Tab-separated table of C-alpha atoms in Angstrom:
chain	number	residue	atom	x	y	z
A	1	MET	CA	11.390	-191.173	30.938
A	2	PHE	CA	12.048	-187.537	30.826
A	3	GLU	CA	9.453	-187.097	28.127
A	4	LEU	CA	6.774	-188.380	30.427
A	5	ARG	CA	7.128	-185.247	32.476
A	6	HIS	CA	6.734	-183.093	29.434
A	7	ASP	CA	3.010	-183.589	29.548
A	8	TYR	CA	2.746	-181.885	32.911
A	9	TYR	CA	4.655	-178.775	32.029
A	10	VAL	CA	2.736	-175.606	31.599
A	11	GLY	CA	3.240	-174.356	28.057
A	12	PRO	CA	3.864	-170.734	27.071
A	13	MET	CA	0.329	-170.066	25.853
A	14	GLU	CA	-1.115	-171.594	28.980
A	15	LYS	CA	1.145	-169.480	31.179
A	16	LEU	CA	0.320	-166.326	29.265
A	17	LEU	CA	-3.390	-167.006	29.549
A	18	GLN	CA	-3.005	-167.661	33.280
A	19	LEU	CA	-1.260	-164.325	33.761
A	20	VAL	CA	-3.905	-162.435	31.823
A	21	GLU	CA	-6.778	-164.178	33.576
A	22	GLU	CA	-5.265	-163.816	37.046
A	23	ARG	CA	-5.595	-160.093	36.562
A	24	GLN	CA	-9.017	-160.543	35.022
A	25	LEU	CA	-7.911	-158.857	31.848
A	26	GLU	CA	-9.145	-159.245	28.324
A	27	ILE	CA	-6.747	-160.460	25.691
A	28	SER	CA	-5.525	-157.265	24.103
A	29	ARG	CA	-2.247	-155.747	23.127
A	30	VAL	CA	-2.240	-153.383	26.090
A	31	ASN	CA	-2.923	-156.157	28.532
A	32	LEU	CA	-0.280	-158.388	27.015
A	33	ALA	CA	2.196	-155.581	27.601
A	34	ALA	CA	1.029	-155.468	31.199
A	35	VAL	CA	1.898	-159.098	31.890
A	36	THR	CA	5.189	-159.093	30.002
A	37	ALA	CA	7.314	-158.598	33.114
A	38	ASP	CA	5.569	-161.446	34.931
A	39	PHE	CA	5.981	-163.703	31.953
A	40	ILE	CA	9.677	-162.994	31.658
A	41	ALA	CA	10.131	-163.541	35.378
A	42	TYR	CA	8.500	-166.914	34.944
A	43	VAL	CA	10.785	-167.802	32.041
A	44	GLN	CA	13.825	-166.878	34.090
A	45	GLN	CA	12.744	-169.114	36.920
A	46	LEU	CA	11.907	-171.847	34.429
A	47	GLY	CA	15.400	-171.623	32.981
A	48	GLU	CA	16.752	-173.529	35.960
A	49	THR	CA	14.634	-176.624	35.508
A	50	ALA	CA	13.054	-176.762	32.068
A	51	THR	CA	14.405	-178.453	28.995
A	52	ALA	CA	15.991	-176.455	26.218
A	53	GLU	CA	13.074	-177.334	23.981
A	54	LEU	CA	10.394	-176.039	26.313
A	55	LEU	CA	12.485	-173.007	27.113
A	56	SER	CA	12.819	-172.124	23.454
A	57	ASP	CA	9.027	-172.302	23.062
A	58	PHE	CA	8.760	-169.827	25.928
A	59	ILE	CA	11.419	-167.540	24.543
A	60	VAL	CA	9.606	-167.241	21.218
A	61	VAL	CA	6.566	-165.926	23.071
A	62	ALA	CA	8.644	-163.762	25.412
A	63	ALA	CA	10.330	-162.094	22.447
A	64	ARG	CA	6.982	-161.124	20.988
A	65	LEU	CA	5.798	-159.774	24.309
A	66	LEU	CA	8.906	-157.640	24.504
A	67	VAL	CA	8.094	-156.106	21.147
A	68	ILE	CA	4.599	-155.279	22.392
A	69	LYS	CA	6.019	-153.827	25.578
A	70	SER	CA	8.553	-151.719	23.703
A	71	LYS	CA	5.862	-150.265	21.532
A	72	GLU	CA	3.862	-149.470	24.632
A	73	LEU	CA	6.790	-147.686	26.292
A	74	VAL	CA	7.948	-145.933	23.151
A	75	PRO	CA	4.831	-145.142	21.173
A	76	ASP	CA	6.893	-143.607	18.382
A	77	LEU	CA	8.638	-146.888	17.768
A	78	THR	CA	7.888	-148.063	14.279
A	79	LEU	CA	7.303	-151.765	14.033
A	80	THR	CA	8.130	-153.704	10.924
A	81	ASP	CA	5.309	-155.467	9.137
A	82	GLU	CA	6.656	-158.721	10.419
A	83	GLU	CA	6.680	-157.570	14.030
A	84	GLU	CA	3.208	-156.174	13.642
A	85	SER	CA	1.852	-159.419	12.258
A	86	GLN	CA	3.613	-161.425	14.941
A	87	ILE	CA	1.823	-159.401	17.591
A	88	ILE	CA	-1.527	-159.985	15.920
A	89	ASP	CA	-0.656	-163.640	15.577
A	90	LEU	CA	0.134	-163.919	19.275
A	91	GLU	CA	-3.144	-162.303	20.311
A	92	TYR	CA	-5.018	-164.468	17.873
A	93	ARG	CA	-3.396	-167.670	19.024
A	94	LEU	CA	-3.999	-166.828	22.639
A	95	LYS	CA	-7.690	-166.355	21.908
A	96	LEU	CA	-7.837	-169.651	20.030
A	97	TYR	CA	-5.964	-171.294	22.850
A	98	ARG	CA	-8.435	-169.943	25.398
A	99	GLU	CA	-11.328	-171.427	23.436
A	100	PHE	CA	-9.831	-174.889	23.299
A	101	LYS	CA	-8.608	-174.768	26.855
A	102	ALA	CA	-12.200	-174.116	27.915
A	103	ALA	CA	-13.486	-176.825	25.574
A	104	GLY	CA	-11.020	-179.221	27.190
A	105	VAL	CA	-12.505	-178.435	30.591
A	106	GLU	CA	-15.954	-179.269	29.226
A	107	LEU	CA	-14.683	-182.523	27.774
A	108	LYS	CA	-13.187	-183.351	31.161
A	109	LYS	CA	-16.601	-182.932	32.808
A	110	MET	CA	-18.129	-185.253	30.254
A	111	TRP	CA	-15.266	-187.700	30.605
A	112	ASP	CA	-15.572	-187.771	34.383
A	113	GLY	CA	-19.360	-187.877	34.175
A	114	ASN	CA	-19.231	-191.633	33.744
A	115	ARG	CA	-21.827	-191.582	31.031
A	116	GLN	CA	-20.114	-193.805	28.496
A	117	LEU	CA	-22.166	-195.415	25.806
A	118	LEU	CA	-21.473	-199.103	26.123
A	119	VAL	CA	-21.313	-201.644	23.357
A	120	ARG	CA	-21.448	-205.320	22.683
A	121	PRO	CA	-18.168	-206.904	21.674
A	122	PHE	CA	-17.786	-207.759	18.031
A	123	LEU	CA	-20.080	-210.654	17.073
A	124	SER	CA	-20.598	-211.559	20.717
A	125	GLY	CA	-23.920	-213.210	19.869
A	126	THR	CA	-22.093	-216.012	18.133
A	127	LYS	CA	-20.965	-217.290	21.548
A	128	ASP	CA	-17.461	-218.080	20.484
A	129	ALA	CA	-15.128	-215.379	19.315
A	130	SER	CA	-13.602	-217.683	16.742
A	131	VAL	CA	-15.965	-218.781	14.053
A	132	PHE	CA	-15.069	-221.316	11.429
A	133	TYR	CA	-16.303	-219.706	8.305
A	134	PRO	CA	-14.277	-220.762	5.287
A	135	SER	CA	-14.834	-218.817	2.122
A	136	ALA	CA	-16.431	-220.561	-0.854
A	137	GLN	CA	-13.139	-220.397	-2.741
A	138	ILE	CA	-11.498	-222.753	-0.306
A	139	THR	CA	-11.567	-226.196	-1.868
A	140	GLN	CA	-9.297	-229.188	-1.676
A	141	GLN	CA	-7.839	-228.240	-5.064
A	142	SER	CA	-7.253	-224.598	-4.221
A	143	LEU	CA	-5.529	-225.463	-0.957
A	144	HIS	CA	-3.374	-228.044	-2.716
A	145	GLY	CA	-2.489	-225.543	-5.425
A	146	ALA	CA	-1.633	-222.895	-2.885
A	147	LEU	CA	0.580	-225.262	-0.972
A	148	GLU	CA	2.420	-226.309	-4.112
A	149	GLN	CA	2.954	-222.725	-5.053
A	150	LEU	CA	4.277	-221.994	-1.591
A	151	LEU	CA	6.715	-224.867	-1.845
A	152	ARG	CA	7.893	-223.590	-5.222
A	153	VAL	CA	8.488	-220.140	-3.804
A	154	MET	CA	10.267	-221.564	-0.801
A	155	ALA	CA	12.470	-223.701	-3.005
A	156	ASP	CA	13.652	-220.555	-4.743
A	157	LEU	CA	14.323	-218.851	-1.465
A	158	ALA	CA	16.094	-221.745	0.232
A	159	PRO	CA	19.860	-221.300	0.562
A	160	GLU	CA	21.971	-223.411	-1.743
A	161	THR	CA	23.020	-226.660	-0.225
A	162	ARG	CA	26.289	-228.190	-1.284
A	163	THR	CA	26.676	-231.858	-1.547
A	164	VAL	CA	29.739	-233.258	0.059
A	165	ALA	CA	32.352	-234.220	-2.497
A	166	ALA	CA	32.902	-237.818	-3.391
A	167	GLY	CA	34.615	-239.620	-0.621
A	168	GLY	CA	31.692	-238.943	1.612
A	169	MET	CA	31.388	-237.352	4.963
A	170	VAL	CA	34.048	-237.450	7.552
A	171	THR	CA	32.851	-237.634	11.080
A	172	LEU	CA	34.773	-236.475	14.077
A	173	GLN	CA	34.596	-239.911	15.666
A	174	GLN	CA	36.043	-241.578	12.577
A	175	LYS	CA	38.879	-239.129	12.426
A	176	MET	CA	39.657	-239.498	16.114
A	177	ALA	CA	39.797	-243.250	15.841
A	178	GLU	CA	42.006	-242.952	12.778
A	179	LEU	CA	44.352	-240.574	14.571
A	180	THR	CA	44.643	-242.717	17.639
A	181	ASP	CA	45.569	-245.665	15.404
A	182	ARG	CA	48.151	-243.618	13.573
A	183	LEU	CA	49.658	-242.396	16.796
A	184	LYS	CA	49.915	-245.957	18.093
A	185	GLN	CA	51.772	-247.058	14.996
A	186	GLN	CA	53.895	-244.068	14.114
A	187	MET	CA	54.173	-242.215	17.399
A	188	SER	CA	53.896	-238.916	15.515
A	189	PHE	CA	52.681	-237.291	12.288
A	190	THR	CA	52.525	-233.811	10.928
A	191	ILE	CA	49.778	-231.541	9.725
A	192	GLN	CA	50.622	-229.212	6.898
A	193	GLY	CA	49.387	-225.692	6.821
A	194	ARG	CA	48.453	-225.576	3.181
A	195	VAL	CA	45.504	-227.513	1.951
A	196	THR	CA	43.486	-227.615	-1.211
A	197	LYS	CA	39.852	-226.608	-1.287
A	198	GLU	CA	38.685	-230.214	-1.342
A	199	GLN	CA	40.762	-231.057	1.663
A	200	LYS	CA	39.491	-228.166	3.661
A	201	GLN	CA	36.575	-229.975	5.264
A	202	GLU	CA	38.690	-232.912	6.146
A	203	VAL	CA	41.373	-230.720	7.655
A	204	ILE	CA	38.798	-228.977	9.804
A	205	VAL	CA	37.626	-232.310	11.142
A	206	LEU	CA	41.192	-233.412	11.587
A	207	PHE	CA	42.018	-230.299	13.501
A	208	LEU	CA	38.965	-230.727	15.716
A	209	ALA	CA	39.951	-234.329	16.331
A	210	VAL	CA	43.435	-233.239	17.353
A	211	LEU	CA	41.932	-230.744	19.731
A	212	HIS	CA	39.809	-233.496	21.228
A	213	LEU	CA	42.844	-235.720	21.628
A	214	LEU	CA	44.641	-232.874	23.313
A	215	ALA	CA	41.762	-232.297	25.639
A	216	GLY	CA	41.735	-236.005	26.490
A	217	ARG	CA	45.526	-235.886	26.988
A	218	LEU	CA	45.931	-238.597	24.339
A	219	ALA	CA	48.285	-236.533	22.214
A	220	GLU	CA	50.846	-233.772	22.365
A	221	VAL	CA	51.496	-231.200	19.670
A	222	SER	CA	54.378	-229.009	18.753
A	223	GLN	CA	54.958	-226.425	16.075
A	224	GLU	CA	58.480	-225.205	15.306
A	225	ASP	CA	57.749	-222.112	13.264
A	226	GLN	CA	54.804	-219.868	12.832
A	227	PHE	CA	52.485	-221.356	10.194
A	228	GLY	CA	54.857	-224.297	10.065
A	229	GLU	CA	54.069	-227.944	10.258
A	230	ILE	CA	52.328	-229.182	13.360
A	231	THR	CA	53.716	-232.356	14.784
A	232	VAL	CA	51.288	-234.519	16.646
A	233	SER	CA	52.738	-237.239	18.843
A	234	ALA	CA	51.275	-239.754	21.224
A	235	ALA	CA	51.170	-238.480	24.731
A	236	VAL	CA	53.563	-240.057	27.164
A	237	SER	CA	50.840	-240.755	29.628
A	238	ALA	CA	48.640	-242.215	26.918
A	239	GLU	CA	51.348	-244.659	25.967
A	240	SER	CA	51.778	-245.902	29.472
A	241	GLU	CA	48.117	-246.790	29.644
B	1	MET	CA	-39.956	-184.931	14.900
B	2	GLY	CA	-42.581	-185.862	12.364
B	3	MET	CA	-41.146	-188.051	9.699
B	4	GLU	CA	-43.139	-189.446	6.854
B	5	PRO	CA	-44.586	-192.821	7.661
B	6	LEU	CA	-42.277	-195.551	6.469
B	7	SER	CA	-43.348	-197.975	3.800
B	8	LYS	CA	-43.312	-201.644	4.634
B	9	ASP	CA	-40.068	-202.149	2.730
B	10	GLN	CA	-38.364	-199.287	4.461
B	11	ASN	CA	-39.605	-200.547	7.775
B	12	SER	CA	-38.169	-203.957	7.195
B	13	LEU	CA	-34.892	-202.391	6.128
B	14	VAL	CA	-34.757	-200.489	9.422
B	15	ALA	CA	-35.474	-203.715	11.288
B	16	ARG	CA	-32.846	-205.599	9.309
B	17	LEU	CA	-30.291	-202.891	9.924
B	18	GLU	CA	-31.090	-202.980	13.636
B	19	ALA	CA	-30.642	-206.758	13.714
B	20	LEU	CA	-27.390	-206.498	11.811
B	21	LEU	CA	-25.995	-203.845	14.136
B	22	PHE	CA	-27.099	-205.856	17.159
B	23	VAL	CA	-25.261	-208.977	16.046
B	24	TYR	CA	-22.262	-207.142	14.665
B	25	GLY	CA	-21.604	-205.212	17.853
B	26	ASP	CA	-18.661	-203.302	16.459
B	27	LEU	CA	-18.717	-200.049	14.543
B	28	LEU	CA	-20.117	-200.860	11.098
B	29	LEU	CA	-19.398	-198.853	7.971
B	30	ALA	CA	-22.514	-197.721	6.112
B	31	LYS	CA	-20.990	-199.113	2.931
B	32	LYS	CA	-20.456	-202.508	4.502
B	33	ALA	CA	-23.983	-202.544	5.917
B	34	ALA	CA	-25.298	-201.688	2.466
B	35	ASP	CA	-23.441	-204.665	0.974
B	36	VAL	CA	-24.812	-207.026	3.594
B	37	LEU	CA	-28.346	-205.715	3.298
B	38	GLY	CA	-28.221	-205.568	-0.480
B	39	VAL	CA	-29.196	-201.915	-0.696
B	40	LYS	CA	-27.486	-198.629	-1.561
B	41	LYS	CA	-25.387	-196.729	0.928
B	42	ASP	CA	-27.767	-193.769	1.122
B	43	GLU	CA	-30.651	-196.141	1.847
B	44	VAL	CA	-28.679	-197.404	4.827
B	45	GLU	CA	-28.157	-193.849	5.962
B	46	THR	CA	-31.868	-193.096	5.743
B	47	ALA	CA	-32.683	-196.320	7.563
B	48	ALA	CA	-30.140	-195.431	10.243
B	49	ALA	CA	-31.784	-192.052	10.767
B	50	SER	CA	-35.181	-193.781	11.105
B	51	LEU	CA	-33.770	-196.337	13.505
B	52	CYS	CA	-32.286	-193.584	15.617
B	53	GLU	CA	-35.616	-191.798	15.729
B	54	GLN	CA	-37.552	-194.951	16.531
B	55	LEU	CA	-35.247	-195.695	19.436
B	56	GLU	CA	-35.732	-192.154	20.623
B	57	GLN	CA	-39.518	-192.339	20.357
B	58	ARG	CA	-39.957	-195.452	22.381
B	59	ALA	CA	-37.413	-194.254	24.969
B	60	SER	CA	-35.222	-197.262	24.290
B	61	GLY	CA	-32.220	-198.048	26.454
B	62	LEU	CA	-30.234	-198.073	23.245
B	63	THR	CA	-29.304	-195.410	20.793
B	64	LEU	CA	-27.436	-195.283	17.518
B	65	LEU	CA	-23.892	-194.008	17.480
B	66	SER	CA	-22.976	-192.380	14.224
B	67	HIS	CA	-19.338	-191.552	13.607
B	68	ASP	CA	-17.257	-191.041	10.516
B	69	GLY	CA	-19.567	-192.912	8.155
B	70	SER	CA	-20.101	-195.807	10.567
B	71	PHE	CA	-22.894	-196.851	12.896
B	72	GLN	CA	-22.995	-198.745	16.148
B	73	LEU	CA	-25.771	-199.764	18.475
B	74	VAL	CA	-24.876	-198.427	21.917
B	75	THR	CA	-26.462	-197.996	25.330
B	76	ARG	CA	-27.718	-194.599	26.359
B	77	SER	CA	-25.414	-192.499	28.513
B	78	GLU	CA	-27.888	-192.376	31.428
B	79	HIS	CA	-27.500	-196.124	31.917
B	80	ALA	CA	-23.729	-196.016	32.181
B	81	ASN	CA	-23.726	-196.122	35.993
B	82	LEU	CA	-26.107	-199.030	36.140
B	83	LEU	CA	-24.124	-201.001	33.602
B	84	GLN	CA	-20.763	-200.199	35.137
B	85	THR	CA	-21.709	-202.233	38.186
B	86	VAL	CA	-22.591	-205.204	36.034
B	87	LEU	CA	-19.650	-204.955	33.710
B	88	LYS	CA	-17.129	-203.896	36.357
B	89	GLN	CA	-15.499	-202.072	33.528
B	90	GLU	CA	-12.505	-200.047	34.539
B	91	MET	CA	-13.220	-196.401	35.009
B	92	ASN	CA	-11.640	-194.211	32.438
B	93	GLU	CA	-8.299	-193.109	33.679
B	94	SER	CA	-8.197	-189.372	34.116
B	95	LEU	CA	-6.712	-187.101	31.494
B	96	THR	CA	-3.986	-184.527	32.112
B	97	PRO	CA	-4.648	-180.852	31.325
B	98	ALA	CA	-2.265	-181.085	28.364
B	99	SER	CA	-4.069	-184.084	26.942
B	100	LEU	CA	-7.448	-182.437	27.481
B	101	GLU	CA	-6.640	-179.316	25.524
B	102	THR	CA	-4.983	-181.372	22.806
B	103	LEU	CA	-8.035	-183.601	22.689
B	104	ALA	CA	-10.278	-180.547	22.475
B	105	ILE	CA	-8.318	-179.192	19.526
B	106	ILE	CA	-8.397	-182.527	17.721
B	107	THR	CA	-12.075	-183.093	18.450
B	108	TYR	CA	-13.296	-179.733	17.230
B	109	ALA	CA	-10.762	-179.036	14.508
B	110	ALA	CA	-10.537	-182.530	12.994
B	111	PRO	CA	-8.919	-183.449	10.765
B	112	VAL	CA	-5.985	-181.507	12.121
B	113	SER	CA	-2.230	-181.820	11.745
B	114	ARG	CA	0.293	-181.811	14.548
B	115	ALA	CA	1.721	-178.544	13.271
B	116	GLU	CA	-1.686	-176.957	13.757
B	117	ILE	CA	-1.984	-178.380	17.259
B	118	ASP	CA	1.489	-177.094	18.122
B	119	TYR	CA	0.592	-173.710	16.691
B	120	ILE	CA	-2.301	-173.230	19.091
B	121	ARG	CA	-0.671	-174.771	22.126
B	122	GLY	CA	2.672	-173.048	21.593
B	123	VAL	CA	4.506	-176.224	22.541
B	124	ASN	CA	5.567	-179.432	20.894
B	125	SER	CA	2.630	-181.809	21.283
B	126	SER	CA	4.171	-184.959	19.885
B	127	TYR	CA	4.250	-186.782	23.198
B	128	THR	CA	0.707	-185.850	24.122
B	129	VAL	CA	-0.622	-186.759	20.695
B	130	ARG	CA	1.156	-190.097	20.760
B	131	ALA	CA	-0.226	-190.891	24.204
B	132	LEU	CA	-3.759	-190.085	23.065
B	133	ALA	CA	-3.350	-192.280	19.995
B	134	LEU	CA	-2.047	-195.139	22.139
B	135	ARG	CA	-5.128	-194.914	24.307
B	136	GLY	CA	-7.281	-195.161	21.206
B	137	LEU	CA	-8.854	-191.767	21.781
B	138	ILE	CA	-7.779	-190.332	18.460
B	139	ASN	CA	-7.303	-191.752	14.984
B	140	ARG	CA	-4.246	-191.048	12.912
B	141	GLU	CA	-4.197	-191.124	9.138
B	142	GLN	CA	-1.776	-190.171	6.427
B	143	ASP	CA	-2.414	-186.680	5.143
B	144	SER	CA	-3.481	-186.999	1.526
B	145	GLN	CA	-2.279	-183.459	0.841
B	146	ARG	CA	1.239	-183.769	2.166
B	147	ALA	CA	3.681	-186.630	2.167
B	148	ASN	CA	4.975	-187.944	5.483
B	149	ALA	CA	2.424	-185.964	7.454
B	150	TYR	CA	-0.401	-187.240	9.596
B	151	ILE	CA	-3.776	-185.829	10.427
B	152	TYR	CA	-5.709	-186.584	13.564
B	153	SER	CA	-9.390	-186.922	14.367
B	154	PRO	CA	-11.425	-188.151	17.344
B	155	SER	CA	-12.107	-191.883	17.568
B	156	ALA	CA	-15.524	-193.438	18.068
B	157	ASP	CA	-14.250	-194.707	21.423
B	158	LEU	CA	-13.614	-191.144	22.518
B	159	ILE	CA	-17.080	-190.055	21.455
B	160	ARG	CA	-18.612	-192.947	23.382
B	161	SER	CA	-16.478	-192.239	26.443
B	162	LEU	CA	-17.745	-188.695	26.480
B	163	GLY	CA	-21.298	-189.999	26.486
B	164	VAL	CA	-22.533	-188.664	23.163
B	165	ALA	CA	-23.743	-190.516	20.110
B	166	ARG	CA	-22.274	-188.081	17.562
B	167	VAL	CA	-19.687	-185.324	17.659
B	168	GLU	CA	-22.318	-182.699	16.899
B	169	GLU	CA	-23.749	-183.308	20.373
B	170	LEU	CA	-20.576	-182.035	22.030
B	171	PRO	CA	-20.955	-178.756	23.892
B	172	ASP	CA	-20.817	-175.628	21.767
B	173	TYR	CA	-19.957	-177.745	18.753
B	174	ASN	CA	-20.978	-175.462	15.910
B	175	ARG	CA	-19.360	-172.343	17.300
B	176	LEU	CA	-16.105	-174.100	18.219
B	177	ARG	CA	-16.045	-175.838	14.884
B	178	GLU	CA	-16.236	-172.427	13.271
B	179	VAL	CA	-13.425	-171.140	15.485
B	180	ALA	CA	-11.376	-174.214	14.676
B	181	SER	CA	-11.849	-173.758	10.950
B	182	LYS	CA	-9.635	-170.680	11.195
B	183	ILE	CA	-6.670	-172.711	12.384
B	184	LYS	CA	-6.575	-174.309	8.998
B	185	GLN	CA	-4.824	-171.363	7.477
B	186	PRO	CA	-2.387	-170.140	10.083
B	187	SER	CA	-0.690	-168.227	7.308
B	188	VAL	CA	-3.676	-165.988	6.700
B	189	VAL	CA	-4.751	-165.223	10.204
B	190	GLU	CA	-7.717	-162.919	10.352
B	191	PRO	CA	-7.465	-160.170	12.913
B	192	VAL	CA	-9.696	-161.101	15.813
B	193	SER	CA	-9.201	-158.158	18.099
B	194	GLU	CA	-10.662	-154.754	17.531
B	195	GLN	CA	-7.279	-153.096	17.826
B	196	SER	CA	-5.628	-155.137	15.162
B	197	THR	CA	-6.326	-152.988	12.184
B	198	SER	CA	-3.243	-153.955	10.294
B	199	ALA	CA	-4.198	-155.301	6.940
B	200	ASN	CA	-1.421	-157.799	6.521
B	201	ALA	CA	-1.899	-160.305	9.230
B	202	VAL	CA	0.595	-162.974	8.486
B	203	ALA	CA	1.595	-165.540	11.032
B	204	GLY	CA	5.225	-165.638	12.025
B	205	SER	CA	7.400	-168.468	11.037
């Protein structure tokens, strides 16, 4: 969102070039010194709205301008090799920038000139965009082979399926019917907390069935202690029905 | 331009190439054309040059676009207005100043890295570069010299949108190309100004 605006910001090189060109100056060290104050004023004003990133790009350039300006004011000032090369670099970049800025303006004229070279869409002469053009390698055998291979690969990838232990599947309906019968005969039964691995599935179904009975108000449950036995008894209302 | 008269074989190769490009429509790699036509790649290139000249000579409404080792049969820029009305093609959406200067750098300095673009513009250009790539105006490839770096170059679509059949036809191409070649080594910047006499011109970090 915020980045979208980035594109419209004036960058440091652009601003510097503007300042130099406004005064119709050539790009030279002396002239860069001359626009330093204006540039810094711009950066200060920018500080209120710009992002830290853009600001830091500006400050890099401002720092170099200040070195140029200092040298101008104090001619005796000795610059380090690094400072000296940074000044040259700034001048050089500004000149490069000016070239490409101008080239961009030329490209804009061409772009707006509405002189595009137009083309035919890919294989448009074949009327239909989709062409059935099987390669010579595609035969009944090769397709069959490929499919078999695919199935083999898929078989390896497929998650392990576990077969239900002997005794078969227990459905929720079965269990509910069983429970209702038991409740009719015994009035109550208990569910123990601890189960073996084999019983696990059955207990889950049992538990679900109890929940269903509860929801249908066909049973009542009670549990004395935490993790203790659960006593399931026929609901009073169910009995009266 | 006086070219040597073409032999019958060469002539038929030019004609076959023209037919192929006409049907294909899309940008076609010289190598791929060579495979289809059963000739060598440089023969295709010669044939393409002849085709281009033939189209020129008979003032055809078509010309041959040549970009990055590929060819495409395209209409001439002067017919764009006429064809726009038929095609009702959307006008190219305008470009922002930032995208224009970025595009100029990429077009003249290609292949160019983002670091080099940032160096000239003095700002982070990642957004602008991404937007240009999304619009299909520039191509992005992995830099073979450096890992995890990309280099950018103008796309054929950009060249066509600008109304030229090859990058060399862009304004001031040779001079700007020369200027751009200096960006390549920002670490050994040559002094451009008369005043900069310092021998060690090394770009700052």
